[in-house]
Structure formats: C-alpha cells, structure tokens
GROMACS .gro file of C-alpha atoms in nm:
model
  406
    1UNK     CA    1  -4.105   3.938  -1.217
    2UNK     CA    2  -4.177   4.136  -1.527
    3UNK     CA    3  -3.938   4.423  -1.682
    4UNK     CA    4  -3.970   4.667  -1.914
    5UNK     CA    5  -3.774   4.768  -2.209
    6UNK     CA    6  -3.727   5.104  -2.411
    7UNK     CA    7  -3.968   4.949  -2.693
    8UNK     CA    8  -4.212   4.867  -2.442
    9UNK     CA    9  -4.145   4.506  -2.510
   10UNK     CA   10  -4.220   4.289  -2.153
   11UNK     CA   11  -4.015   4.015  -2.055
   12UNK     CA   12  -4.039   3.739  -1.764
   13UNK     CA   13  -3.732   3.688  -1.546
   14UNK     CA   14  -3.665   3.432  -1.298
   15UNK     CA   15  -3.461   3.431  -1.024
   16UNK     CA   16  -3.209   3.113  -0.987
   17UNK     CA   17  -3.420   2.984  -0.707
   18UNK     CA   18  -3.743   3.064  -0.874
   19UNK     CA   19  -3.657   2.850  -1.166
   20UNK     CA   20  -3.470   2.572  -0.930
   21UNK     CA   21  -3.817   2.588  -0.718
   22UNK     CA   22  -4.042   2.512  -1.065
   23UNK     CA   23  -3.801   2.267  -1.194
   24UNK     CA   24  -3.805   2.087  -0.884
   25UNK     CA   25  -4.223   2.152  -0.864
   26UNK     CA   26  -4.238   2.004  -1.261
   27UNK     CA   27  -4.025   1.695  -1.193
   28UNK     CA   28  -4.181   1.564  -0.891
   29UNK     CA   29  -4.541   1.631  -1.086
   30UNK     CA   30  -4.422   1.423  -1.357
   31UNK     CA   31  -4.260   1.141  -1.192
   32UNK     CA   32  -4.413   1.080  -0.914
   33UNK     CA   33  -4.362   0.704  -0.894
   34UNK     CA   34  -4.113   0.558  -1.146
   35UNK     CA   35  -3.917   0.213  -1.160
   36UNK     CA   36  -3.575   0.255  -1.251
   37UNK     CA   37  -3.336  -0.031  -1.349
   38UNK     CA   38  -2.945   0.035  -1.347
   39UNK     CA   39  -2.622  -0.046  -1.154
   40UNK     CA   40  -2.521   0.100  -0.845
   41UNK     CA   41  -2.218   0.320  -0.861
   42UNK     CA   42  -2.004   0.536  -0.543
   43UNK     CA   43  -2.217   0.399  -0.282
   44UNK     CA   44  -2.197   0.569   0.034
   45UNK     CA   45  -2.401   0.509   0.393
   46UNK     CA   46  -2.314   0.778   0.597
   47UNK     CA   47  -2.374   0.763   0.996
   48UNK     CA   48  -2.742   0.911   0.977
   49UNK     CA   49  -2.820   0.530   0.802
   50UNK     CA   50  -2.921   0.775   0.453
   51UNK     CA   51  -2.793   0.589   0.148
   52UNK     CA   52  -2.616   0.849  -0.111
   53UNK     CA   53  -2.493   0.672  -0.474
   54UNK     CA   54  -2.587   0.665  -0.856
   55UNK     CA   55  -2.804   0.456  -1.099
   56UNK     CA   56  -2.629   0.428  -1.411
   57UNK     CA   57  -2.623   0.221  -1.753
   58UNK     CA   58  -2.402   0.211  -2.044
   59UNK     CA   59  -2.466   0.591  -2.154
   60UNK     CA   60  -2.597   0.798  -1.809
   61UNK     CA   61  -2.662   0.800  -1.481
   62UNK     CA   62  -2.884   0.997  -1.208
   63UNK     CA   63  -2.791   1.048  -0.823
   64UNK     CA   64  -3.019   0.919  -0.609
   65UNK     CA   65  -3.085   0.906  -0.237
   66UNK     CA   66  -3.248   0.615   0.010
   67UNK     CA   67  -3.326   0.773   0.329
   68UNK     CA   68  -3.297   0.581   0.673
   69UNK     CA   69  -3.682   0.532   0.726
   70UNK     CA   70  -3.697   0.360   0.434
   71UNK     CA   71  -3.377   0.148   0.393
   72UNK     CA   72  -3.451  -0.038   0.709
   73UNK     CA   73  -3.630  -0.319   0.533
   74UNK     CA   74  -3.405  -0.378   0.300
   75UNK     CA   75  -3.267  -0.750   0.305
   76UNK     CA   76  -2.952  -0.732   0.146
   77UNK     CA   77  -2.630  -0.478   0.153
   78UNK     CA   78  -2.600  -0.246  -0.164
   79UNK     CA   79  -2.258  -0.186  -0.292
   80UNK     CA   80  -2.100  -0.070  -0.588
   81UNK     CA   81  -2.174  -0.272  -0.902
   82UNK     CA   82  -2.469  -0.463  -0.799
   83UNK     CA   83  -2.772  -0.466  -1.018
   84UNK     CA   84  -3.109  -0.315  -0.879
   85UNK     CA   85  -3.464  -0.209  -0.931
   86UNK     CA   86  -3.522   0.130  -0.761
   87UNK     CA   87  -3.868   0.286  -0.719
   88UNK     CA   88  -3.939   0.679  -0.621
   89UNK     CA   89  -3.985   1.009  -0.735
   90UNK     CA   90  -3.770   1.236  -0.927
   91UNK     CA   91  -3.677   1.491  -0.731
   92UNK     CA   92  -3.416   1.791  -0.749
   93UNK     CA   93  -3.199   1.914  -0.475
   94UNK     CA   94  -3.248   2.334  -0.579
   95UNK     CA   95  -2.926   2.469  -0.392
   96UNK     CA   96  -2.703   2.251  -0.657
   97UNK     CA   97  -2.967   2.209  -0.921
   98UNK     CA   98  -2.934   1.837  -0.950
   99UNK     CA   99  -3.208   1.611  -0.998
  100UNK     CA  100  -3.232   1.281  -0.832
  101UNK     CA  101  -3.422   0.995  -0.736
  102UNK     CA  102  -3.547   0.939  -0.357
  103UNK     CA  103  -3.603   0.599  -0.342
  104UNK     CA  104  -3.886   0.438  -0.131
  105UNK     CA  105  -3.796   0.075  -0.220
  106UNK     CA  106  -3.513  -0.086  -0.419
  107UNK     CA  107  -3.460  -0.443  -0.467
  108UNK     CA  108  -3.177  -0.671  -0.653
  109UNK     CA  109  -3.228  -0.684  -1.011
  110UNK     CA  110  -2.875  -0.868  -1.083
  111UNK     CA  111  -2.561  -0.816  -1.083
  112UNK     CA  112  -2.329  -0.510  -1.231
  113UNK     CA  113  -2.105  -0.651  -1.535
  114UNK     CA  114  -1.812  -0.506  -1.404
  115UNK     CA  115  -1.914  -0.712  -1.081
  116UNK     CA  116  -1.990  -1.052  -1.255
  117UNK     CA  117  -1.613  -0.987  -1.424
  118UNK     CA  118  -1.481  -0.924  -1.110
  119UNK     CA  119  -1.629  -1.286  -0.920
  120UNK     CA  120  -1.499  -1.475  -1.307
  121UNK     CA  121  -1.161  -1.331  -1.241
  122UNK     CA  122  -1.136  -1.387  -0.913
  123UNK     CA  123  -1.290  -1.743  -0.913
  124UNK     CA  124  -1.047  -1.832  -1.201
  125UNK     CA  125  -0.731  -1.691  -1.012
  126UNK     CA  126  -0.820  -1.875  -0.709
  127UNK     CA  127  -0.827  -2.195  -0.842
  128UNK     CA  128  -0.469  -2.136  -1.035
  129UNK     CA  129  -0.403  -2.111  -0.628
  130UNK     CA  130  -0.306  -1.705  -0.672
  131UNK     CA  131  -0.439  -1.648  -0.319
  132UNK     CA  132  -0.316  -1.935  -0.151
  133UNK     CA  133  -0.150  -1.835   0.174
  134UNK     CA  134   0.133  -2.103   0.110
  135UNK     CA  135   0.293  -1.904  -0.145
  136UNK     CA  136   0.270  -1.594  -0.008
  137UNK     CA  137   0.622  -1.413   0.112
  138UNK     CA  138   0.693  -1.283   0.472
  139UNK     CA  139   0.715  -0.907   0.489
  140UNK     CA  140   1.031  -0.823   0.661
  141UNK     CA  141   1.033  -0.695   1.002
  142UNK     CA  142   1.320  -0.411   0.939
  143UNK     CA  143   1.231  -0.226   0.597
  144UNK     CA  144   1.517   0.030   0.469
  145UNK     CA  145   1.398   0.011   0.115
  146UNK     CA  146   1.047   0.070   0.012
  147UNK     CA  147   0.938   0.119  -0.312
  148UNK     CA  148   0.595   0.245  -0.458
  149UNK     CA  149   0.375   0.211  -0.733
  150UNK     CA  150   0.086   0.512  -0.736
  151UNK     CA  151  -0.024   0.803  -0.910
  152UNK     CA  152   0.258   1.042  -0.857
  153UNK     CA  153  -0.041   1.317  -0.843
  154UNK     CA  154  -0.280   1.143  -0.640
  155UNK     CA  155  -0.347   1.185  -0.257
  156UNK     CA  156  -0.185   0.831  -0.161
  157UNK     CA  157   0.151   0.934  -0.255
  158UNK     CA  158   0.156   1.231  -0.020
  159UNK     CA  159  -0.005   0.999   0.272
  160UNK     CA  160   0.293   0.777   0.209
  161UNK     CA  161   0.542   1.034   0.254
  162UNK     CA  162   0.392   1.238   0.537
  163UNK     CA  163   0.380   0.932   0.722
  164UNK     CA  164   0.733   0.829   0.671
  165UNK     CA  165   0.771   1.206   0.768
  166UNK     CA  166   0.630   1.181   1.082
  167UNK     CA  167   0.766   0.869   1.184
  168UNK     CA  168   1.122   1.017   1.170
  169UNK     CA  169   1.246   0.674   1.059
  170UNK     CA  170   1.524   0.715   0.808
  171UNK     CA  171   1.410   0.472   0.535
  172UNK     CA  172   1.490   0.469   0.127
  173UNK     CA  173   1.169   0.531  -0.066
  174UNK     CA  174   1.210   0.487  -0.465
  175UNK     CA  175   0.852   0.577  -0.674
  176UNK     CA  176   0.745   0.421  -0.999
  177UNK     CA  177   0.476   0.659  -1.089
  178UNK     CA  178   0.156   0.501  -1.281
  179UNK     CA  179  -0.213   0.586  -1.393
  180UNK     CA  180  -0.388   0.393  -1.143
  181UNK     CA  181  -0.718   0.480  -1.259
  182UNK     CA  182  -0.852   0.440  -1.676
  183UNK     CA  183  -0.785   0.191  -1.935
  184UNK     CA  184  -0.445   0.219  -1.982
  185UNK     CA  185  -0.396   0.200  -1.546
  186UNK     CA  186  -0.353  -0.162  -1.561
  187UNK     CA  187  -0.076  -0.160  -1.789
  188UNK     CA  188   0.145   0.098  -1.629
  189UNK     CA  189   0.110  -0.067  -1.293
  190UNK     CA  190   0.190  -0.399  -1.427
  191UNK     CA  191   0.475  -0.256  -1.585
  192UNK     CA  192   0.644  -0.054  -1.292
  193UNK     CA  193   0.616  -0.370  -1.085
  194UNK     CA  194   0.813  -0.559  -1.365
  195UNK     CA  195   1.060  -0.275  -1.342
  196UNK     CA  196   1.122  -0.268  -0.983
  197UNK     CA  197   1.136  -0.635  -1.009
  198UNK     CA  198   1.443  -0.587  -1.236
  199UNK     CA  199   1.603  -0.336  -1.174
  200UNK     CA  200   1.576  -0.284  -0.771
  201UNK     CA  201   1.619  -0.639  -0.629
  202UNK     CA  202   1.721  -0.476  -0.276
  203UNK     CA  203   1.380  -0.318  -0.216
  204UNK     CA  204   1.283  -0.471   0.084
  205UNK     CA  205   0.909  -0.465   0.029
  206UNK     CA  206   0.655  -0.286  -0.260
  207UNK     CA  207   0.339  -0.113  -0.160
  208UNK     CA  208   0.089  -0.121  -0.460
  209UNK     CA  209  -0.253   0.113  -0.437
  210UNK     CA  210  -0.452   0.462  -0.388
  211UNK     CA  211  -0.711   0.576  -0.287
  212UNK     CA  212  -1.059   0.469  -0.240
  213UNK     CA  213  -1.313   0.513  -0.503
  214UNK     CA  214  -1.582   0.341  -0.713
  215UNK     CA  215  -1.567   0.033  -0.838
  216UNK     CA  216  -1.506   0.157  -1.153
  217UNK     CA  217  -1.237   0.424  -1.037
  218UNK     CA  218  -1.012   0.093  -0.875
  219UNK     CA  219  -1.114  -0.153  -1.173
  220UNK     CA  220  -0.733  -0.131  -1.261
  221UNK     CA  221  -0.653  -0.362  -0.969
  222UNK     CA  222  -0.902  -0.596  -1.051
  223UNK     CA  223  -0.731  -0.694  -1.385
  224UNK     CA  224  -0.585  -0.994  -1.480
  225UNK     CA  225  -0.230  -0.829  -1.613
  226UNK     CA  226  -0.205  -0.658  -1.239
  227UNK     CA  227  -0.288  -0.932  -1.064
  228UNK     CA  228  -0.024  -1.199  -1.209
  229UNK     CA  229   0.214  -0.886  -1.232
  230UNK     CA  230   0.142  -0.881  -0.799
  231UNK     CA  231   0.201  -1.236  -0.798
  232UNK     CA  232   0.505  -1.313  -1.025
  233UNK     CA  233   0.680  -1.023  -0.786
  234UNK     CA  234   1.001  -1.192  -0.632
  235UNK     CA  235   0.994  -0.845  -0.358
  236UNK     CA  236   0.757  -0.895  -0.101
  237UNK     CA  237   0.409  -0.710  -0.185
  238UNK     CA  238   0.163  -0.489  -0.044
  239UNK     CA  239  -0.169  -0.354  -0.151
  240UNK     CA  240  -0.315  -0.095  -0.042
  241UNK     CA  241  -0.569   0.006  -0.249
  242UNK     CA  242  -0.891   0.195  -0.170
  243UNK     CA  243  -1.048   0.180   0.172
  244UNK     CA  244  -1.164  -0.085   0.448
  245UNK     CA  245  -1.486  -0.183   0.247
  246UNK     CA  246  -1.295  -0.187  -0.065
  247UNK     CA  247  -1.197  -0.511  -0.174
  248UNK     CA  248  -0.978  -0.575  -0.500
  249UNK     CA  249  -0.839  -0.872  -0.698
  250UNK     CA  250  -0.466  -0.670  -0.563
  251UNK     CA  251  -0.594  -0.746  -0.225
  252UNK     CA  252  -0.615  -1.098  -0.265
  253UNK     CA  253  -0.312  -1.178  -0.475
  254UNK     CA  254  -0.037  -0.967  -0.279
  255UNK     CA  255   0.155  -1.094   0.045
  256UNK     CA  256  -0.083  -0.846   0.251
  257UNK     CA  257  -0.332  -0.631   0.233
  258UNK     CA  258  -0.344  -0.337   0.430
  259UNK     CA  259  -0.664  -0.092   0.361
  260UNK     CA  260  -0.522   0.272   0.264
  261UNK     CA  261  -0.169   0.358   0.147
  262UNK     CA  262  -0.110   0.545   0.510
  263UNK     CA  263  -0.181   0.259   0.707
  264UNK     CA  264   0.034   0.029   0.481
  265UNK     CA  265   0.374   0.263   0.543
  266UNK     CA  266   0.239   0.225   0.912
  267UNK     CA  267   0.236  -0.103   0.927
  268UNK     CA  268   0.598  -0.217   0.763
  269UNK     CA  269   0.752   0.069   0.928
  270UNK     CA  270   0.587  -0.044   1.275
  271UNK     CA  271   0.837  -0.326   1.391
  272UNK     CA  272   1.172  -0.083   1.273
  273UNK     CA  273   0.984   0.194   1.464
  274UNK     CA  274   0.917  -0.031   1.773
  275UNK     CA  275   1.285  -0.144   1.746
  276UNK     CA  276   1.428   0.194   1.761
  277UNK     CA  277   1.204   0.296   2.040
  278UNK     CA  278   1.319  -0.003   2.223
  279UNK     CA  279   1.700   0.110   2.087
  280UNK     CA  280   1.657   0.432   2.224
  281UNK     CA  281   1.505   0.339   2.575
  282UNK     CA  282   1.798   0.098   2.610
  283UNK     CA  283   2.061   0.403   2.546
  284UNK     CA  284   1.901   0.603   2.778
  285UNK     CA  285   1.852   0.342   3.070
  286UNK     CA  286   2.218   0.277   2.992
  287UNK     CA  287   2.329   0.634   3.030
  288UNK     CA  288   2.140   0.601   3.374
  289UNK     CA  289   2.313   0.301   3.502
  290UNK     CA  290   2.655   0.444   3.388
  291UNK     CA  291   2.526   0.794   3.540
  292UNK     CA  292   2.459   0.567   3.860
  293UNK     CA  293   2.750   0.395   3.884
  294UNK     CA  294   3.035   0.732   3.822
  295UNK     CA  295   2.832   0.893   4.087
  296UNK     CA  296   2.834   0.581   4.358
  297UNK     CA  297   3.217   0.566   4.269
  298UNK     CA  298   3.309   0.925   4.366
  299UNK     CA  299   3.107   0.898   4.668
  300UNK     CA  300   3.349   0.606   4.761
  301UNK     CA  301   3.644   0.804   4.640
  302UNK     CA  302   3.534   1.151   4.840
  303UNK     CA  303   3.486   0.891   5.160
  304UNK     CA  304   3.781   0.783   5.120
  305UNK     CA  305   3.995   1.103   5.030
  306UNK     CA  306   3.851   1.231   5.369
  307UNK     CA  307   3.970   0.889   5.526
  308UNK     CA  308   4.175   0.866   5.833
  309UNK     CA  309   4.366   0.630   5.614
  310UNK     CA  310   4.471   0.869   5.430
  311UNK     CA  311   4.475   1.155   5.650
  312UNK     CA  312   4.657   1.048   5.927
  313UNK     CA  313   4.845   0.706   5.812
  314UNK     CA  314   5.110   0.695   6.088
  315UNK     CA  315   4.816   0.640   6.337
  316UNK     CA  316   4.708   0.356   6.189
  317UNK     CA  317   5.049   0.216   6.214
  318UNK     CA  318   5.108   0.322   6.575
  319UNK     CA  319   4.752   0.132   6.642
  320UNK     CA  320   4.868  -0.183   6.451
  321UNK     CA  321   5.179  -0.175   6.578
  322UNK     CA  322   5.029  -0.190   6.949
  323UNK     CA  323   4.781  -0.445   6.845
  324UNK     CA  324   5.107  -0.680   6.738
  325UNK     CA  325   5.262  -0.624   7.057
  326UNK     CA  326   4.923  -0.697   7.223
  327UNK     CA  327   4.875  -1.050   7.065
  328UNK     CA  328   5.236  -1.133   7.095
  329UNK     CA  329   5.219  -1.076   7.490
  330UNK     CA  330   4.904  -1.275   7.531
  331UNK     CA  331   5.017  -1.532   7.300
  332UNK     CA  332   5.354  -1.594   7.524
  333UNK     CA  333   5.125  -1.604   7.834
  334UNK     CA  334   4.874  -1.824   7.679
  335UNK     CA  335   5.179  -2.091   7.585
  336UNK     CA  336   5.308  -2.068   7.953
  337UNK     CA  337   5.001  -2.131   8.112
  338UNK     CA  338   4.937  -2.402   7.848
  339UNK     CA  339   5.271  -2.566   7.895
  340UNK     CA  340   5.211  -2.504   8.353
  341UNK     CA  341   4.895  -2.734   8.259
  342UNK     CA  342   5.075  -2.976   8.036
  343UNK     CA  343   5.355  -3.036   8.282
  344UNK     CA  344   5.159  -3.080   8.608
  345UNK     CA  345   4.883  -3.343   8.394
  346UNK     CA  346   5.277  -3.529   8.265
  347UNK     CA  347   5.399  -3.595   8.642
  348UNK     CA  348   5.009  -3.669   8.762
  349UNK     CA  349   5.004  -3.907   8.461
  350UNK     CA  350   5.367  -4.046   8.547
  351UNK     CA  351   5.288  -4.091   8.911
  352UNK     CA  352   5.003  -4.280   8.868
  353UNK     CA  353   5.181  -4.488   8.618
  354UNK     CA  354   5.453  -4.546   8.897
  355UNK     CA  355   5.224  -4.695   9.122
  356UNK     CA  356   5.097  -4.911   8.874
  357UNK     CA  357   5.486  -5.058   8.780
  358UNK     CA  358   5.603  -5.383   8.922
  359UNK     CA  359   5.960  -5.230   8.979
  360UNK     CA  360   5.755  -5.038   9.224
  361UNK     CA  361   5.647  -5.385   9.425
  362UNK     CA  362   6.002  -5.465   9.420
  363UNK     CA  363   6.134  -5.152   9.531
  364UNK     CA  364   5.900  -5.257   9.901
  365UNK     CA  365   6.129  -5.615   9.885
  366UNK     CA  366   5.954  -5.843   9.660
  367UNK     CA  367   6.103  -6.033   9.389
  368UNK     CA  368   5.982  -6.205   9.030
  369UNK     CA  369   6.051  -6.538   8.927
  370UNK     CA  370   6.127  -6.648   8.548
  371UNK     CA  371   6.179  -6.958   8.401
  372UNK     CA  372   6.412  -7.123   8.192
  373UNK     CA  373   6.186  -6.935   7.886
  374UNK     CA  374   6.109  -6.662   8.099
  375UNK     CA  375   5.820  -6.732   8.156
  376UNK     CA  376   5.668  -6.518   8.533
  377UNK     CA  377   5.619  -6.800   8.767
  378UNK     CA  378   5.307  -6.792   8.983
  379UNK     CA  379   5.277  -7.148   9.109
  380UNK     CA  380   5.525  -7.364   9.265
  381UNK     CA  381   5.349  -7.657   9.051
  382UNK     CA  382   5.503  -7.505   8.757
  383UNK     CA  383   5.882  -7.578   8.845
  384UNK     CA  384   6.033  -7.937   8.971
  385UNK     CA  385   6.395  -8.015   9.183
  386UNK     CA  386   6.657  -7.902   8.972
  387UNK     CA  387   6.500  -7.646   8.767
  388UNK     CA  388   6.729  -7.333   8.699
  389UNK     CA  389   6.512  -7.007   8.785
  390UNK     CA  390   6.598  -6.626   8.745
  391UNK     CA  391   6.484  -6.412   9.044
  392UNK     CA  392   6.462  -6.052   8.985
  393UNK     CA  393   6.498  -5.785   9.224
  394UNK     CA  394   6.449  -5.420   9.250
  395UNK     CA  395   6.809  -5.381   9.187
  396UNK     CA  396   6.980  -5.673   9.001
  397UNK     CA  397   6.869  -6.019   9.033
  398UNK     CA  398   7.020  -6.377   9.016
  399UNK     CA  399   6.995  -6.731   8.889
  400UNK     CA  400   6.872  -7.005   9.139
  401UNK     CA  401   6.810  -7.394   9.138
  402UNK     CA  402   6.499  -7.538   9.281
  403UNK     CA  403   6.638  -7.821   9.562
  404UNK     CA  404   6.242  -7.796   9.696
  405UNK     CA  405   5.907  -7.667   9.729
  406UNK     CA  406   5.571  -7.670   9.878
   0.00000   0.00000   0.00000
C-alpha cells in the first residue's frame, strides 16, 4: 500500500500481517533444510502426539515444533535436557510473530549438561545410600502440624491451602517461604528446612516443592545442598515438586514423593480425613441406636401406662386371690385321694404279708419246735430221748422232754 504525503514524498506501508506473511515467506526461502544442534528445553507432547519445546545453547534458543506424522519413527523419548540433532525448516507462526523450527527428523546428539550433572549427582548420592528405603521415616497417619517450604508467591502455595480448605480438616500449617527457582533457590530451601528442623520439632511432617517446569526452572531440587538438607531432616519429608513426569534429586532423597504440592496435602491429610469420616459415621449411627432404643422404651412405658396392671390393680388381686384358693382346694383333694390310695395298697400289702406269717399256721393249731439253741426242728432225727425242746404255740408255748420218737 502506498501513501502520499504533503511534499509528494511516497512511502510503502505494511500491514502487521503483510509483513508477518513476508517474514514468514523469506525464512522458509532461506532455510529450507537446516541441521540444528542444541538441548531440549520445556518439552511438551500434547494429546494430538505434536511435540512443542525449544533448542537452546549457552546464549539462545528457538521454539520448535515436531508434528505427529513425523515423530512416529522416532526411537527414543525426548525430554528436557537431552542433547539432539534436529533437521527442518525455519518457519514463523504469523499470529504471534515467532519463528520456529518444524522438525522432520531429530535424533540424539548427547546429553544436556545440566542432565549429565543431574545422573553424577544422583549416581554419587545413591551410593552414599541417600535413597535407600531403609532409612527412610514413616509419614504419620494423623498430621496436625504441617509445615511448608515454597515460593510464598507461587501457585503451589495456594494449591496447598485450598486443599486444606476444602478438606475442612482443622490442621496447623506453618510456611517457610523460599526462591524455589534461580541460583540462590537452593540455598534458601536448604536453609528453611534447617530452620524448621530447629526450631519446630512438633511438625508432624514437611512438604518440600512447586510447581512443574523445565528442567532448568526445578534445577534447585536437584542440588547437592537440598538434597542432604532433605535427608539430614529429623521431621518426616515430602516432595512434591513439579509434575508426574518430573523427576528430581528431592524426589529420591525425601521419605515420599508425591507428584504436585495438591496431591501431597491430599495424601497426608487422607488417613485423618478417612478417620473423621469414620468418627463422624460412628456418632451418627450412635445417635440412631440411642434414637432406637428411647423410642422402643416409651413404647414399653405407654403399653404399660395403659396396662390393666395399672389400671385396674385390685382385679388382678381378686384373680390371684381366686387362683390361691383354687390350688389350695385341689391340692387338699389331691392329698386325700393320694393318702385313700396309700392306705388301701398298706392293708393289701399287710394282708398278704399275714398270710405269709407262721403265727398265721399256728393260729389254725400247729405248733414249732426249737432246740436247746433254738434251732426250728424239722426232723425227728435231729433230737434223741431226753432232749429238752421248746414248743411254740399261737398263744404261749412250753418246754418239753423227748421220752420217744419215730
């Protein structure tokens, strides 16, 4: 578009998007196939399967982009701080009026410095025995003190407390603000550990992190000062730095790791929040059973308020009082009859036992002899002459002496 001015001078004006357009036009004519070597920096694969990050060195960097169709070969996973070979096209992307690489093929160069610092530090730590579960402390299942080492500007702070918020659980939270992110990060956080450490012995457990970021952005928590800080901690630790991908030498060192600050508070609030659910289901089934109970007792006590019992006592006594005199009448005719039966089985028992008695064979005129020992004699071979005998009768008896016998 051309204008004109009062001297008749001409100028040419471009539109934003004219320019953006030509840019974009003069960029992809120059660069139409270019290696580029640098380390990968705030990776991201969204759902689509398009790779988004940065190339950079020491001094710059350039955004570039991998789309789906052509990351499908690739045989290894990019991530933040690796070192690669990227070939494409400089491009621009006109609505922001960035430029950018979309990259056709990429393939591992070596790694990042910041990466091959991170696997020397770790590697060293590990074999001091820094990660070993044995040493690790047991997170307490009821937390009423929690303290917190973060940014006291950043996002994770405010996902700490909302949580807590939400949760309703009445808990203690004391902050120790610190830069979690530049070179001076990894002091401060070391240093609000050391003061929690000695000044706050009751906290039962300290969450250490942030958010997520590159691997540059959570480098503070891959130093050695942090790390030893994390493990020297007599209060039970937990990091919580970055997201689930992220991984940091924190992670390794504390007593858990728990991916994002939110999830942390979450997760050593969970058993005190299951507890007090439990607490709270108990009141109310005891309320129930108490509710239960008061009403099955004044149905007994209306029942029995509208009892004849009560009523009407004096016919209840009337009714026991003929119920005595009942029993008492049968019982005296049960004992006669009983004693009738008793008396006639005595004289059936006593004449049969009459019958039985010798006095009774006396009584017809028979007699019994005895000897001199008394002794029943039943054969005359059993006396001689002159043998003194008593013979009893049915009434009396008498001595005799034998003159003879047959």
């Amino acid at each position: 578009m051309r204008i004109e001015n009062s001297d008749n001078d001409e100028r040419l004006i471009y539109t934003v998007s004219q320019i953006s357009a030509e840019i974009k036009l003069i960029l992809e004519d120059s660069y139409p196939c270019v290696w580029v070597q640098g380390e990968i920096s705030n990776f991201k694969l969204y759902n689509s399967g398009h790779m988004y990050f940065s190339v950079k060195d020491a001094n710059a960097q350039i955004k570039a982009v991998m789309f789906q169709n052509a990351n499908t070969g690739l045989t290894f996973a990019p991530e933040d701080g690796m070192k690669v070979l990227v070939y494409g096209r400089v491009s621009s992307y006109p609505k922001y009026g960035d430029y950018q690489i979309i990259v056709n093929h990429m393939e591992q160069y070596g790694k990042g410095e910041l990466y091959e610092a991170y696997e020397k530090l770790k590697k060293k730590l590990d074999l001091e025995g820094l990660f070993d579960e044995s040493v690790k402390k047991t997170i307490p299942d009821i937390v009423n003190k929690i303290g917190v080492v973060t940014s006291q500007d950043g996002a994770a702070l405010h996902d700490i407390l909302r949580v807590i918020y939400n949760l309703k659980i009445d808990v203690e939270v004391l902050i120790c603000p610190a830069r979690v992110q530049g070179s001076e990060a990894g002091k401060e956080i070391t240093k609000a550990i050391k003061y929690l450490n000695d000044n706050y012995k009751d906290l039962d457990v300290l969450l250490i992190g942030r958010g997520g970021g590159s691997i540059e952005d959570l480098w503070a928590f891959n130093t050695e000062v942090v790390a030893r800080a994390i493990f020297n901690s007599k209060i039970p630790t937990v990091s919580c730095v970055g997201h689930e991908v992220d991984f940091t030498i924190a992670d390794f060192v504390a007593d858990m790791r728990v991916p994002t600050p939110s999830a942390a508070v979450e997760m050593v609030l969970r058993k005190r929040s299951v507890i007090s659910g439990q607490v709270e289901q108990l009141r109310n089934s005891l309320n129930d059973a108490m509710d239960l109970i008061f009403n099955n007792y004044l149905e007994r006590f209306k029942r029995l308020k509208s009892s004849r019992s009560l009523i009407k006592p004096h016919l209840i006594y009337e009714d026991k009082i003929a119920y005595v005199d009942d029993m008492g009448e049968r019982l005296k005719n049960n004992a006669e009859r009983l004693f009738e039966t008793k008396s006639e089985r005595l004289k059936n028992a006593a004449h049969k036992l009459n019958i039985l008695s010798p006095l009774a064979v006396l009584e017809r005129g028979f007699s019994i002899c005895f000897d001199s020992n008394n002794k029943i004699i039943k054969n005359s071979n059993e006396v001689k002459k002159g043998d003194i005998v008593n013979i009893k009768l049915a009434s009396g008896g008498f001595n005799a002496e034998v003159k003879s016998y047959d």
